[in-house]
Structures are given as C-alpha cells and as structure tokens.
Amino acid sequence: MRKLLHYALNRAVFTAIIVLLQVGFFLLEILRWGNYYVEIAFVLRLITFGAVIHIIWKQNNPAVKLAWIVPILMFPLLGGVLYLAFGHVFIPRKLRNSMNRTDELVKSNLTQDESVLKELEEINPEVANQSKYLRDYADTPVWKNTATMYFPVGELYWKQLLKDLEQAKEFIFLEYFILGEGKMWNAVLDILERKAKEGVEVRLIYDDVGSVFILPKNYHIMLEKKGIKCEAFNKLIPFMSLILNNRDHRKIVVIDGKVGYTGGINMADEYINETHPYGEHWKDAGIRIEGEAVWNFTVMFLQMWNMSRYTEEDYSRFYRHFEQKHVAKGYVQPYRDTPFDDEIVGENVYLNILGYAKRYVYIFTPYLIMGYEMQTALKLAAKRGVDVRIVLPGVPDKKMIYWLTQSNYQTMIQAGVKIYQYTPGFIHSKCVLCDDELATVGTINFDYRSFYHHFECGVLMYQVDAIDELKKDMEETFEVSERITLEWCRDKFVKTNIIGPILKLFSPLL
C-alpha cells in the first residue's frame, strides 16, 4: 500500500495526469464549439498535413519519420497537435543562445595537439581517421599520457571512486542520469559533504526524469543547503514540455581535473548489487582515466553545467597541467554526443568500429533496437568473416523493449552474428571491443534513444592497458551466457515474429 501511495503521489504520475487533463480539456473545447466542427476539423487537418510535410522535410532517420507519420495519419484530427506537443523539438531562444555560447567555449578550450594526431596517423591511419572524426564533429581531441582502468562490475567502480573522492583537493564534478538514495549514493554523499566543508568545490548534475521515482521533490535544493552546487537537468514540469524527451543520459565524474570516470553505472543500489530487481546479478561496466585526456570530461561537464544555468565562466581555471607525464601506452579520446545537432556521433563511432574490424567485434548492450544502417553494418561485418558477438540481458528490465530487442535475433543469427543472453540477470554495460586494440566504453546503448534523443558520452581507446581487462571480462561473460539459436527464435515465434515486428514500427519513439 505504501509503495502504491508513493507512485500515486510521484511527480511523474502527477505530470501524466496533468497532461491527460490538458488533452481532455482540448477535446471538450472542440465539442463545445461543435457548431464549427467543419472549420475546426479543417484547421486540425491542416496542422496534421503541415506536421507530415515538416517530418518529410527534416534531415532525419527515415525510421524515425515513419514512426511519427503512421500515428499522425491514424489520428488525422489530433495527430498533428500531438506531434507539435511531443515530437517536434522547439528549443527556446534563451536555451539555444546558451547552447551556442557554450559550444564556442568547448571549441576554444578543447584543441587538438597535432603532434599526437600525427603520431597516431603514422601508427594506424584508419584509427587516426576515427579520431579526426571525433575531433571535427564532436570537438573532442585525442590524447596520450593517460592511464586507463576498466571495471567489469559496479562494485569495483564504486570502491575505487570512493578512494579517489577522498583524495580531492580542489573540485569534484559529478553528472548522472539516475541518482537514488541508498548505500551507494549515501557513501558518496557523505564524502561530498565533508569535502564541501573543507573548501572543495563540489558540483552535481542529475537528470530530473531519470531520478523522478527515487528522489524527493526539490532534492537539488536540499543538496545546495549542504554546500553542494546542484542542477536537476531539464526539470519535469506538469505541462507539455517541448524538450522533455531529451535527457542527460551521461555518467561523468571529474576529480581535480586529474581523474575521470564514465560508463553505464549510475548512483543507485542495483548498480552495486545491493538490490536485485532483475535476476540474481546486475552487470555493468565503467572506465577510469587519469592524465591529460580528463580535460575532455572537464569541459564536457562545464558545458552542460553552464548551458543548464545559462551562465558562462572561465574553463581554463579548471585545467591541470601534468608536469610528470603518466607512463601509459596508447591513445585515449573521451567524446560527447548531443541531440541538438544533426550529427549522430554515438552511432557513427559504432559503425566506424564495425567497418574497421578485421577479426572480431564483441559488444555489450542492454538493448538492440536499431535502424537499417546499424543492422546492415552488423550483418555485413559477420558476412565478411568478422566474429561479431553481442551480449544482451537474460532478464529484462522492460518487457516490451525486451521483445523488441529479441525480434532482431533471427535476422542477425542468419547473417552469422552470435547472440548471447546474460544468464545471471541484467547486463547494462555499453562496451565495444575490436581486434584486441580498439574499444569504446561509455553510456551509449544500441537504441534510438541513445543515438537520437539523449545527451551521451564515451571513451574511445586504442592500444591501452584497459583493453586486456575488457577482453578478459567479455570472454568470461560469454561463458556464463546462453547462446541464442534459430531454434530458440522459433520457440519464441509469437514474441519474435509477431509482437516484435509490430513494435518495431514505433521503436524510434520508445
């Protein structure tokens, strides 16, 4: 009863009720003006026609266009209005101006050391081209002199993070999609409170929708009173929000500009297996970097912070010059992706890796909801002899999304892709490993939300120490996972061949 009451009083539920009331009010107004039905219907159909034309005209993925056009044409009177309310992203002028200013600050602060890129070009021109792509289209340079540490589970990530936070002297930046009170976050919060009292500048961004069911209302104000500067990103409000769909899905920690973290791990107890909502084990992955490449994460955080607060500041005061270079091999390139431009950076990084692969590509992802381009790239890599393996959850977190993911199994397997399901429970890792030398670990799922709607980030790594640990983890994960066969797909015929394909039509909206 208490749990039911908790959800009933939750802001997300309240907001949904308000939106439904708004839709109901709109319908009642149409009925009230029933004598003018012909004129009203004409205007609504004109809006619907305009919405369809706008969708066709936009430079967007055809699957996303189709996913909107179908429901719009199914409901010609209200379809256009629904698209204007929820599908068309109109960025307010104040926010757009803030984005433009912070983008300029990113470009001016993240400049490429051309000697590093030239050295990489001499070693491997193909990987250097990938780095150039991220430099030119994500404004994120590639670095040397950066140590890497891979975490195969959230527990190890958390323990190391606590140690690093204790060592903070100047500033701590944290950015998470989900923040939940419990053992994991409370241990971090205790350190942040102490550090703030010691004079360390502590800033925190959490996504308001990502945390809506597990944090009290105005939690960011409570943290401000503890001395922690805090921003609840893109706040959930009980009215139709024009940019509500664009969430901050990133996970970033920066400590003194020297140490940085990212990966799939959020700040909630399931990520360290203190709770078990989906199966016996929650598997996730994180990456820790130390050295020059941390500057990318510092600037990425500062951009989100200043964009959210409509402020500007001198980024350079957070830059750290390393007098003693880290003795670490390889090249490290933290990168970002934003839904407010036309460049699908996250998906393109994966596509480029698949195109580069000669021997194998191993993938961890919780979801497999892709467009035609990604499906083709995966199947083509397998057809040309690359060993393509994908590990997905054995226990789902969302049934409908799970069926949609499984509807892709049969065509993948027929092309030679090896599909595995993580038997112990849910896998939330977002990792890609290629040919023992190139990898990315980050926040980007193989789905439309990550590729098109969310703010995301990752770390591209070439010939670094962490790659050996990542490969070991992947090989051990294959051993405890079930390999999916065509017979398995036929046994799940209704889910994979009937329900899944129907859901696919609307998958870009899920």
Coordinates of C-alpha atoms in Angstrom, one line a residue:
M1 CA 0.0 0.0 0.0
R2 CA 2.8 2.4 0.9
K3 CA 4.6 1.6 -2.5
L4 CA 1.3 2.3 -4.3
L5 CA 0.8 5.5 -2.5
H6 CA 4.4 6.5 -3.3
Y7 CA 3.9 6.1 -7.0
A8 CA 0.4 7.7 -6.9
L9 CA 2.0 10.9 -5.4
N10 CA 5.0 10.8 -7.6
R11 CA 5.7 13.8 -9.9
A12 CA 5.8 11.7 -13.0
V13 CA 2.3 10.3 -12.3
F14 CA 1.1 13.8 -11.4
T15 CA 2.6 15.2 -14.6
A16 CA 1.0 12.4 -16.7
I17 CA -2.4 13.2 -15.1
I18 CA -2.0 16.9 -15.8
V19 CA -1.1 16.2 -19.5
L20 CA -4.2 13.9 -19.8
L21 CA -6.3 16.7 -18.3
Q22 CA -4.9 19.1 -20.9
V23 CA -5.8 16.7 -23.7
G24 CA -9.2 16.2 -22.2
F25 CA -9.7 20.0 -22.0
F26 CA -8.7 20.3 -25.6
L27 CA -11.3 17.7 -26.7
L28 CA -14.0 19.3 -24.6
E29 CA -13.3 22.6 -26.2
I30 CA -13.7 21.0 -29.6
L31 CA -17.1 19.6 -28.5
R32 CA -18.1 23.0 -27.1
W33 CA -17.5 24.5 -30.5
G34 CA -19.3 21.7 -32.2
N35 CA -21.3 24.1 -34.4
Y36 CA -18.0 24.9 -36.0
Y37 CA -16.9 21.3 -36.4
V38 CA -16.2 21.6 -40.1
E39 CA -13.9 24.6 -39.6
I40 CA -12.2 23.1 -36.6
A41 CA -11.6 19.8 -38.4
F42 CA -10.2 21.7 -41.4
V43 CA -7.7 23.6 -39.2
L44 CA -6.7 20.4 -37.4
R45 CA -6.2 18.5 -40.7
L46 CA -4.2 21.4 -41.9
I47 CA -1.9 21.2 -38.8
T48 CA -1.6 17.4 -39.4
F49 CA -0.7 18.0 -43.1
G50 CA 1.9 20.6 -42.1
A51 CA 3.3 18.2 -39.5
V52 CA 3.7 15.4 -42.1
I53 CA 5.4 17.8 -44.5
H54 CA 7.7 19.1 -41.8
I55 CA 8.7 15.5 -40.9
I56 CA 9.4 14.6 -44.5
W57 CA 11.4 17.8 -45.0
K58 CA 13.6 17.2 -41.9
Q59 CA 17.0 15.7 -42.2
N60 CA 16.3 12.7 -40.1
N61 CA 16.4 8.9 -40.0
P62 CA 13.6 7.5 -42.2
A63 CA 12.6 5.1 -39.5
V64 CA 12.0 8.0 -37.1
K65 CA 10.0 9.8 -39.7
L66 CA 7.8 6.7 -40.4
A67 CA 7.3 6.1 -36.7
W68 CA 5.7 9.6 -36.4
I69 CA 3.8 9.6 -39.7
V70 CA 1.9 6.4 -39.0
P71 CA 0.2 7.5 -35.8
I72 CA -0.3 11.0 -37.2
L73 CA -2.2 9.6 -40.2
M74 CA -4.1 7.1 -38.0
F75 CA -5.5 10.1 -36.0
P76 CA -5.7 12.9 -38.5
L77 CA -7.6 15.3 -36.3
L78 CA -5.2 15.1 -33.3
G79 CA -2.1 13.6 -34.9
G80 CA -0.6 17.0 -35.9
V81 CA -1.3 18.5 -32.5
L82 CA 0.4 15.6 -30.7
Y83 CA 3.5 15.9 -32.9
L84 CA 3.7 19.6 -32.1
A85 CA 3.4 18.9 -28.4
F86 CA 5.7 15.8 -28.1
G87 CA 7.5 15.1 -31.4
H88 CA 8.8 18.4 -32.7
V89 CA 11.7 19.8 -30.6
F90 CA 11.4 23.6 -30.4
I91 CA 14.4 24.9 -28.5
P92 CA 13.6 28.2 -26.7
R93 CA 15.7 31.1 -27.8
K94 CA 17.4 31.6 -24.4
L95 CA 18.4 27.9 -24.3
R96 CA 19.6 28.0 -28.0
N97 CA 21.7 31.1 -27.3
S98 CA 23.2 29.4 -24.2
M99 CA 24.0 26.3 -26.3
N100 CA 25.7 28.3 -28.9
R101 CA 27.8 30.2 -26.4
T102 CA 28.9 27.1 -24.5
D103 CA 29.6 25.3 -27.8
E104 CA 32.1 28.1 -28.7
L105 CA 33.7 27.7 -25.2
V106 CA 34.1 23.9 -25.9
K107 CA 35.7 24.5 -29.2
S108 CA 38.1 27.1 -27.9
N109 CA 39.1 25.0 -24.9
L110 CA 39.4 21.6 -26.5
T111 CA 42.1 21.9 -29.1
Q112 CA 44.0 19.1 -30.6
D113 CA 47.7 18.6 -30.1
E114 CA 48.6 17.9 -33.7
S115 CA 51.8 16.1 -32.8
V116 CA 49.6 13.4 -31.0
L117 CA 47.3 13.0 -34.0
K118 CA 50.3 12.9 -36.4
E119 CA 51.9 10.1 -34.3
L120 CA 48.7 8.1 -34.3
E121 CA 48.4 8.6 -38.1
E122 CA 51.9 7.1 -38.6
I123 CA 51.0 4.1 -36.4
N124 CA 47.5 3.4 -37.8
P125 CA 45.9 5.8 -40.4
E126 CA 42.4 4.2 -40.0
V127 CA 42.2 4.8 -36.3
A128 CA 43.6 8.3 -36.8
N129 CA 40.7 8.9 -39.2
Q130 CA 38.3 7.8 -36.5
S131 CA 39.9 10.3 -34.1
K132 CA 39.8 13.0 -36.7
Y133 CA 36.0 12.4 -37.0
L134 CA 35.6 12.9 -33.2
R135 CA 37.8 15.9 -33.3
D136 CA 35.9 17.6 -36.1
Y137 CA 32.3 16.6 -35.3
A138 CA 32.3 16.2 -31.5
D139 CA 35.1 18.8 -30.8
T140 CA 36.9 16.3 -28.6
P141 CA 40.7 15.8 -29.2
V142 CA 42.7 12.5 -28.7
W143 CA 45.3 12.4 -26.0
K144 CA 48.4 10.4 -24.9
N145 CA 49.8 10.1 -21.4
T146 CA 46.6 8.8 -19.9
A147 CA 46.2 5.7 -17.7
T148 CA 43.1 3.6 -18.0
M149 CA 41.4 1.2 -15.6
Y150 CA 38.4 -1.0 -16.6
F151 CA 35.7 -2.1 -14.1
P152 CA 33.7 -5.2 -15.0
V153 CA 31.2 -4.6 -12.2
G154 CA 29.7 -1.7 -10.4
E155 CA 31.1 -2.8 -7.0
L156 CA 34.7 -2.3 -8.1
Y157 CA 33.9 1.0 -9.7
W158 CA 32.3 2.3 -6.6
K159 CA 35.1 1.3 -4.2
Q160 CA 37.7 3.0 -6.4
L161 CA 35.5 6.1 -6.8
L162 CA 35.3 6.4 -3.0
K163 CA 39.1 6.3 -2.7
D164 CA 39.5 9.0 -5.4
L165 CA 36.9 11.3 -3.9
E166 CA 38.7 11.1 -0.6
Q167 CA 41.8 12.5 -2.3
A168 CA 40.0 15.5 -3.9
K169 CA 41.7 18.8 -3.1
E170 CA 40.2 21.4 -5.4
F171 CA 37.0 20.4 -7.2
I172 CA 34.6 17.4 -7.8
F173 CA 32.2 17.3 -10.7
L174 CA 29.5 14.6 -11.0
E175 CA 26.9 14.0 -13.7
Y176 CA 24.5 11.1 -13.6
F177 CA 21.3 10.0 -15.3
I178 CA 20.0 8.2 -12.2
L179 CA 20.6 9.2 -8.6
G180 CA 18.9 7.2 -5.9
E181 CA 19.2 7.3 -2.1
G182 CA 20.8 4.1 -0.7
K183 CA 24.1 2.6 0.3
M184 CA 25.9 3.6 -2.9
W185 CA 24.9 7.2 -3.1
N186 CA 24.9 7.8 0.7
A187 CA 28.5 6.8 0.9
V188 CA 29.4 9.2 -1.9
L189 CA 27.3 12.0 -0.4
D190 CA 29.0 11.7 2.9
I191 CA 32.3 12.4 1.3
L192 CA 30.9 15.2 -0.9
E193 CA 29.5 17.0 2.2
R194 CA 32.9 16.7 4.1
K195 CA 34.8 17.9 1.0
A196 CA 32.5 20.9 0.5
K197 CA 33.1 21.9 4.2
E198 CA 36.8 21.6 3.6
G199 CA 36.5 24.1 0.7
V200 CA 36.5 21.7 -2.2
E201 CA 34.1 23.0 -5.0
V202 CA 31.5 20.3 -5.5
R203 CA 29.1 20.4 -8.4
L204 CA 26.4 17.8 -9.3
I205 CA 24.1 17.3 -12.2
Y206 CA 21.4 14.6 -12.2
D207 CA 18.6 14.1 -14.7
D208 CA 15.3 15.0 -13.3
V209 CA 13.3 12.4 -15.2
G210 CA 15.9 9.7 -14.7
S211 CA 15.6 10.1 -10.9
V212 CA 11.9 11.1 -10.7
F213 CA 10.7 7.9 -9.0
I214 CA 13.5 7.6 -6.5
L215 CA 14.3 11.1 -5.2
P216 CA 12.3 13.6 -3.2
K217 CA 10.9 16.7 -4.9
N218 CA 13.4 19.6 -5.0
Y219 CA 16.3 17.3 -4.0
H220 CA 18.7 19.6 -5.7
I221 CA 17.7 22.4 -3.2
M222 CA 18.4 20.1 -0.3
L223 CA 21.9 19.4 -1.7
E224 CA 22.5 23.1 -2.2
K225 CA 21.9 23.6 1.6
K226 CA 24.6 21.0 2.2
G227 CA 27.1 23.1 0.3
I228 CA 26.9 21.0 -2.9
K229 CA 26.1 23.1 -6.0
C230 CA 23.4 21.1 -7.8
E231 CA 21.4 21.1 -11.0
A232 CA 18.4 18.9 -11.8
F233 CA 18.7 18.7 -15.6
N234 CA 15.6 19.5 -17.8
K235 CA 13.2 19.5 -14.9
L236 CA 9.9 17.6 -15.2
I237 CA 7.0 20.0 -15.1
P238 CA 3.3 19.3 -15.2
F239 CA 2.8 20.8 -18.6
M240 CA 3.7 19.6 -22.1
S241 CA 7.4 20.1 -22.3
L242 CA 8.9 20.7 -25.8
I243 CA 12.3 19.2 -24.9
L244 CA 11.2 16.7 -22.2
N245 CA 12.3 13.8 -24.4
N246 CA 16.0 14.9 -24.5
R247 CA 17.6 13.5 -21.3
D248 CA 21.1 13.7 -19.8
H249 CA 22.0 10.0 -20.0
R250 CA 25.7 10.7 -19.4
K251 CA 27.7 9.5 -16.3
I252 CA 30.7 11.6 -15.7
V253 CA 33.0 12.2 -12.7
V254 CA 35.9 14.6 -12.7
I255 CA 38.2 14.9 -9.7
D256 CA 40.7 17.8 -9.6
G257 CA 41.0 17.6 -13.4
K258 CA 43.2 14.6 -12.9
V259 CA 40.9 11.6 -12.7
G260 CA 37.8 11.0 -14.7
Y261 CA 35.1 8.3 -14.8
T262 CA 32.3 7.2 -17.2
G263 CA 30.4 4.0 -18.2
G264 CA 27.0 2.6 -17.7
I265 CA 27.0 2.8 -13.9
N266 CA 24.5 5.2 -12.2
M267 CA 24.3 6.1 -8.5
A268 CA 21.7 3.6 -7.2
D269 CA 22.0 0.4 -5.2
E270 CA 21.2 -2.1 -8.0
Y271 CA 24.4 -1.0 -9.8
I272 CA 26.5 -2.4 -7.0
N273 CA 24.2 -5.5 -6.5
E274 CA 22.8 -4.3 -3.1
T275 CA 19.4 -4.8 -4.6
H276 CA 18.4 -7.3 -7.3
P277 CA 15.4 -6.0 -9.3
Y278 CA 16.2 -8.1 -12.4
G279 CA 17.7 -11.6 -11.8
E280 CA 20.5 -12.5 -9.5
H281 CA 23.1 -10.1 -10.8
W282 CA 23.3 -6.7 -12.4
K283 CA 26.3 -6.5 -14.7
D284 CA 27.7 -3.1 -15.6
A285 CA 31.0 -1.6 -16.7
G286 CA 32.9 1.6 -16.0
I287 CA 36.2 3.1 -17.1
R288 CA 38.6 5.3 -15.1
I289 CA 41.1 7.6 -16.8
E290 CA 43.9 9.5 -15.2
G291 CA 46.0 12.1 -17.1
E292 CA 45.7 14.5 -19.9
A293 CA 42.5 13.1 -21.5
V294 CA 40.5 14.0 -18.4
W295 CA 40.4 17.6 -19.7
N296 CA 37.8 16.5 -22.3
F297 CA 35.4 15.3 -19.5
T298 CA 36.1 18.5 -17.5
V299 CA 35.0 20.7 -20.5
M300 CA 32.0 18.4 -21.3
F301 CA 30.7 18.7 -17.7
L302 CA 31.2 22.5 -17.7
Q303 CA 29.3 22.9 -20.9
M304 CA 26.3 21.0 -19.5
W305 CA 26.5 23.0 -16.2
N306 CA 26.7 26.4 -17.9
M307 CA 24.1 25.5 -20.5
S308 CA 21.7 24.4 -17.8
R309 CA 22.3 27.5 -15.7
Y310 CA 22.6 30.0 -18.6
T311 CA 25.9 31.1 -17.3
E312 CA 29.5 31.5 -18.6
E313 CA 32.8 31.1 -16.9
D314 CA 36.5 30.7 -17.5
Y315 CA 37.0 27.0 -18.1
S316 CA 40.8 27.3 -18.1
R317 CA 40.9 27.7 -14.3
F318 CA 40.0 24.0 -14.1
Y319 CA 42.7 22.9 -16.5
R320 CA 45.5 20.9 -14.9
H321 CA 49.0 20.8 -16.4
F322 CA 50.8 17.5 -15.7
E323 CA 54.4 18.2 -15.0
Q324 CA 55.1 14.5 -14.6
K325 CA 53.6 12.6 -17.6
H326 CA 51.7 9.4 -16.9
V327 CA 53.7 6.4 -18.2
A328 CA 50.8 4.8 -20.1
K329 CA 50.6 3.4 -23.5
G330 CA 48.0 4.0 -26.2
Y331 CA 45.6 6.8 -27.0
V332 CA 42.5 8.0 -25.2
Q333 CA 39.7 10.1 -26.5
P334 CA 36.6 10.9 -24.4
Y335 CA 33.8 12.1 -26.7
R336 CA 30.3 13.5 -26.4
D337 CA 27.0 13.3 -28.4
T338 CA 24.2 15.8 -28.3
P339 CA 20.6 15.5 -29.7
F340 CA 20.6 19.2 -30.7
D341 CA 22.7 18.8 -33.8
D342 CA 22.4 16.7 -37.0
E343 CA 25.5 14.5 -36.2
I344 CA 24.8 11.0 -34.7
V345 CA 28.2 10.7 -33.1
G346 CA 27.4 7.7 -30.8
E347 CA 26.0 5.5 -33.6
N348 CA 28.8 6.6 -36.0
V349 CA 31.5 5.6 -33.6
Y350 CA 30.0 2.1 -33.5
L351 CA 29.6 2.0 -37.3
N352 CA 33.2 3.0 -37.8
I353 CA 34.4 0.3 -35.5
L354 CA 32.4 -2.3 -37.3
G355 CA 33.8 -1.1 -40.6
Y356 CA 37.3 -1.2 -39.2
A357 CA 37.1 -4.7 -37.8
K358 CA 39.2 -7.4 -39.4
R359 CA 39.0 -10.3 -36.8
Y360 CA 36.3 -9.7 -34.2
V361 CA 33.9 -7.2 -32.6
Y362 CA 32.5 -8.0 -29.2
I363 CA 29.5 -6.0 -27.9
F364 CA 27.8 -5.5 -24.5
T365 CA 24.5 -3.7 -24.7
P366 CA 21.2 -3.9 -22.7
Y367 CA 19.1 -3.1 -25.8
L368 CA 19.3 -3.9 -29.5
I369 CA 16.8 -1.5 -31.2
M370 CA 18.4 -0.3 -34.3
G371 CA 17.8 1.3 -37.7
Y372 CA 18.6 -0.2 -41.0
E373 CA 22.1 1.2 -41.1
M374 CA 23.3 -0.5 -37.9
Q375 CA 21.6 -3.8 -38.7
T376 CA 23.3 -3.8 -42.1
A377 CA 26.7 -2.9 -40.6
L378 CA 26.5 -5.8 -38.0
K379 CA 25.4 -8.3 -40.6
L380 CA 27.9 -7.2 -43.2
A381 CA 30.8 -7.5 -40.7
A382 CA 29.7 -11.1 -39.9
K383 CA 29.2 -11.9 -43.6
R384 CA 32.8 -10.9 -44.4
G385 CA 34.2 -13.2 -41.7
V386 CA 34.4 -10.9 -38.7
D387 CA 33.5 -12.7 -35.4
V388 CA 30.6 -10.5 -34.2
R389 CA 29.2 -11.3 -30.8
I390 CA 26.6 -9.4 -28.8
V391 CA 25.7 -10.0 -25.2
L392 CA 22.2 -8.9 -24.1
P393 CA 20.2 -9.4 -20.8
G394 CA 18.9 -12.7 -19.8
V395 CA 16.4 -11.0 -17.5
P396 CA 14.6 -7.9 -18.9
D397 CA 14.1 -4.6 -17.2
K398 CA 11.3 -3.6 -19.6
K399 CA 9.2 -6.5 -21.2
M400 CA 8.1 -4.6 -24.3
I401 CA 11.6 -3.4 -25.1
Y402 CA 12.9 -6.9 -24.5
W403 CA 10.5 -8.4 -27.1
L404 CA 11.6 -5.6 -29.5
T405 CA 15.2 -6.5 -28.9
Q406 CA 14.6 -10.2 -29.4
S407 CA 12.7 -9.5 -32.7
N408 CA 16.2 -8.7 -34.2
Y409 CA 17.7 -12.0 -33.2
Q410 CA 16.7 -14.2 -36.1
T411 CA 17.9 -12.0 -38.9
M412 CA 21.2 -11.3 -37.1
I413 CA 21.8 -15.0 -36.5
Q414 CA 21.0 -15.9 -40.1
A415 CA 23.7 -13.4 -41.2
G416 CA 26.3 -15.0 -38.8
V417 CA 26.1 -12.7 -35.8
K418 CA 26.4 -14.6 -32.5
I419 CA 23.8 -13.5 -30.0
Y420 CA 24.1 -14.2 -26.2
Q421 CA 21.8 -13.6 -23.3
Y422 CA 23.5 -13.0 -19.9
T423 CA 22.0 -15.8 -17.8
P424 CA 22.6 -14.5 -14.3
G425 CA 20.4 -11.4 -14.9
F426 CA 20.5 -8.0 -16.4
I427 CA 23.5 -6.5 -18.3
H428 CA 23.6 -2.8 -18.5
S429 CA 27.2 -2.3 -19.9
K430 CA 27.8 -0.3 -23.1
C431 CA 31.1 -1.6 -24.5
V432 CA 32.5 -2.4 -27.9
L433 CA 35.9 -4.2 -28.4
C434 CA 37.6 -4.8 -31.7
D435 CA 40.7 -6.8 -32.7
D436 CA 42.5 -6.6 -29.3
E437 CA 43.3 -2.9 -29.9
L438 CA 40.3 -0.6 -30.3
A439 CA 37.5 -0.2 -27.9
T440 CA 34.9 2.2 -26.5
V441 CA 33.2 2.2 -23.1
G442 CA 30.5 4.7 -22.3
T443 CA 26.8 5.4 -21.8
I444 CA 25.5 4.8 -25.4
N445 CA 23.1 1.9 -25.9
F446 CA 22.3 0.3 -29.2
D447 CA 18.9 2.0 -29.4
Y448 CA 17.2 5.1 -30.9
R449 CA 17.0 6.9 -27.5
S450 CA 20.8 6.9 -27.1
F451 CA 21.5 7.5 -30.8
Y452 CA 19.0 10.3 -31.4
H453 CA 17.4 11.7 -28.2
H454 CA 19.8 11.7 -25.3
F455 CA 23.0 13.5 -24.3
E456 CA 25.6 10.8 -24.2
C457 CA 29.4 10.2 -23.8
G458 CA 32.1 7.6 -24.1
V459 CA 35.8 6.9 -24.3
L460 CA 37.5 5.7 -27.4
M461 CA 40.7 3.8 -26.6
Y462 CA 43.5 2.5 -28.8
Q463 CA 46.2 0.1 -27.6
V464 CA 45.6 1.0 -23.9
D465 CA 46.1 -1.3 -20.9
A466 CA 42.3 -1.4 -20.1
I467 CA 41.6 -3.3 -23.4
D468 CA 43.2 -6.5 -22.0
E469 CA 40.9 -6.4 -19.0
L470 CA 37.9 -5.6 -21.2
K471 CA 38.6 -8.6 -23.3
K472 CA 39.0 -10.9 -20.3
D473 CA 35.7 -9.7 -18.9
M474 CA 33.9 -10.3 -22.3
E475 CA 35.3 -13.8 -22.6
E476 CA 34.2 -14.7 -19.1
T477 CA 30.8 -13.2 -19.8
F478 CA 30.3 -15.5 -22.9
E479 CA 31.0 -18.5 -20.6
V480 CA 28.1 -17.6 -18.3
S481 CA 25.7 -16.6 -21.1
E482 CA 23.3 -18.6 -23.2
R483 CA 24.0 -18.5 -26.9
I484 CA 20.7 -18.0 -28.8
T485 CA 20.0 -20.3 -31.8
L486 CA 17.4 -20.2 -34.6
E487 CA 15.5 -23.0 -32.8
W488 CA 15.3 -20.7 -29.8
C489 CA 13.8 -17.9 -32.0
R490 CA 11.3 -20.4 -33.5
D491 CA 10.2 -21.4 -30.0
K492 CA 9.5 -17.8 -29.2
F493 CA 7.7 -17.3 -32.5
V494 CA 4.9 -15.1 -31.2
K495 CA 7.2 -12.6 -29.4
T496 CA 9.9 -12.5 -32.0
N497 CA 7.9 -12.7 -35.2
I498 CA 4.6 -11.1 -34.4
I499 CA 4.7 -8.8 -31.4
G500 CA 8.3 -7.6 -32.0
P501 CA 7.8 -6.6 -35.7
I502 CA 4.7 -4.6 -34.8
L503 CA 6.6 -2.8 -32.0
K504 CA 9.4 -2.1 -34.5
L505 CA 7.2 0.3 -36.4
F506 CA 7.1 2.5 -33.3
S507 CA 10.5 1.7 -31.9
P508 CA 12.1 5.1 -32.7
L509 CA 9.5 6.6 -30.3
L510 CA 10.0 4.2 -27.4

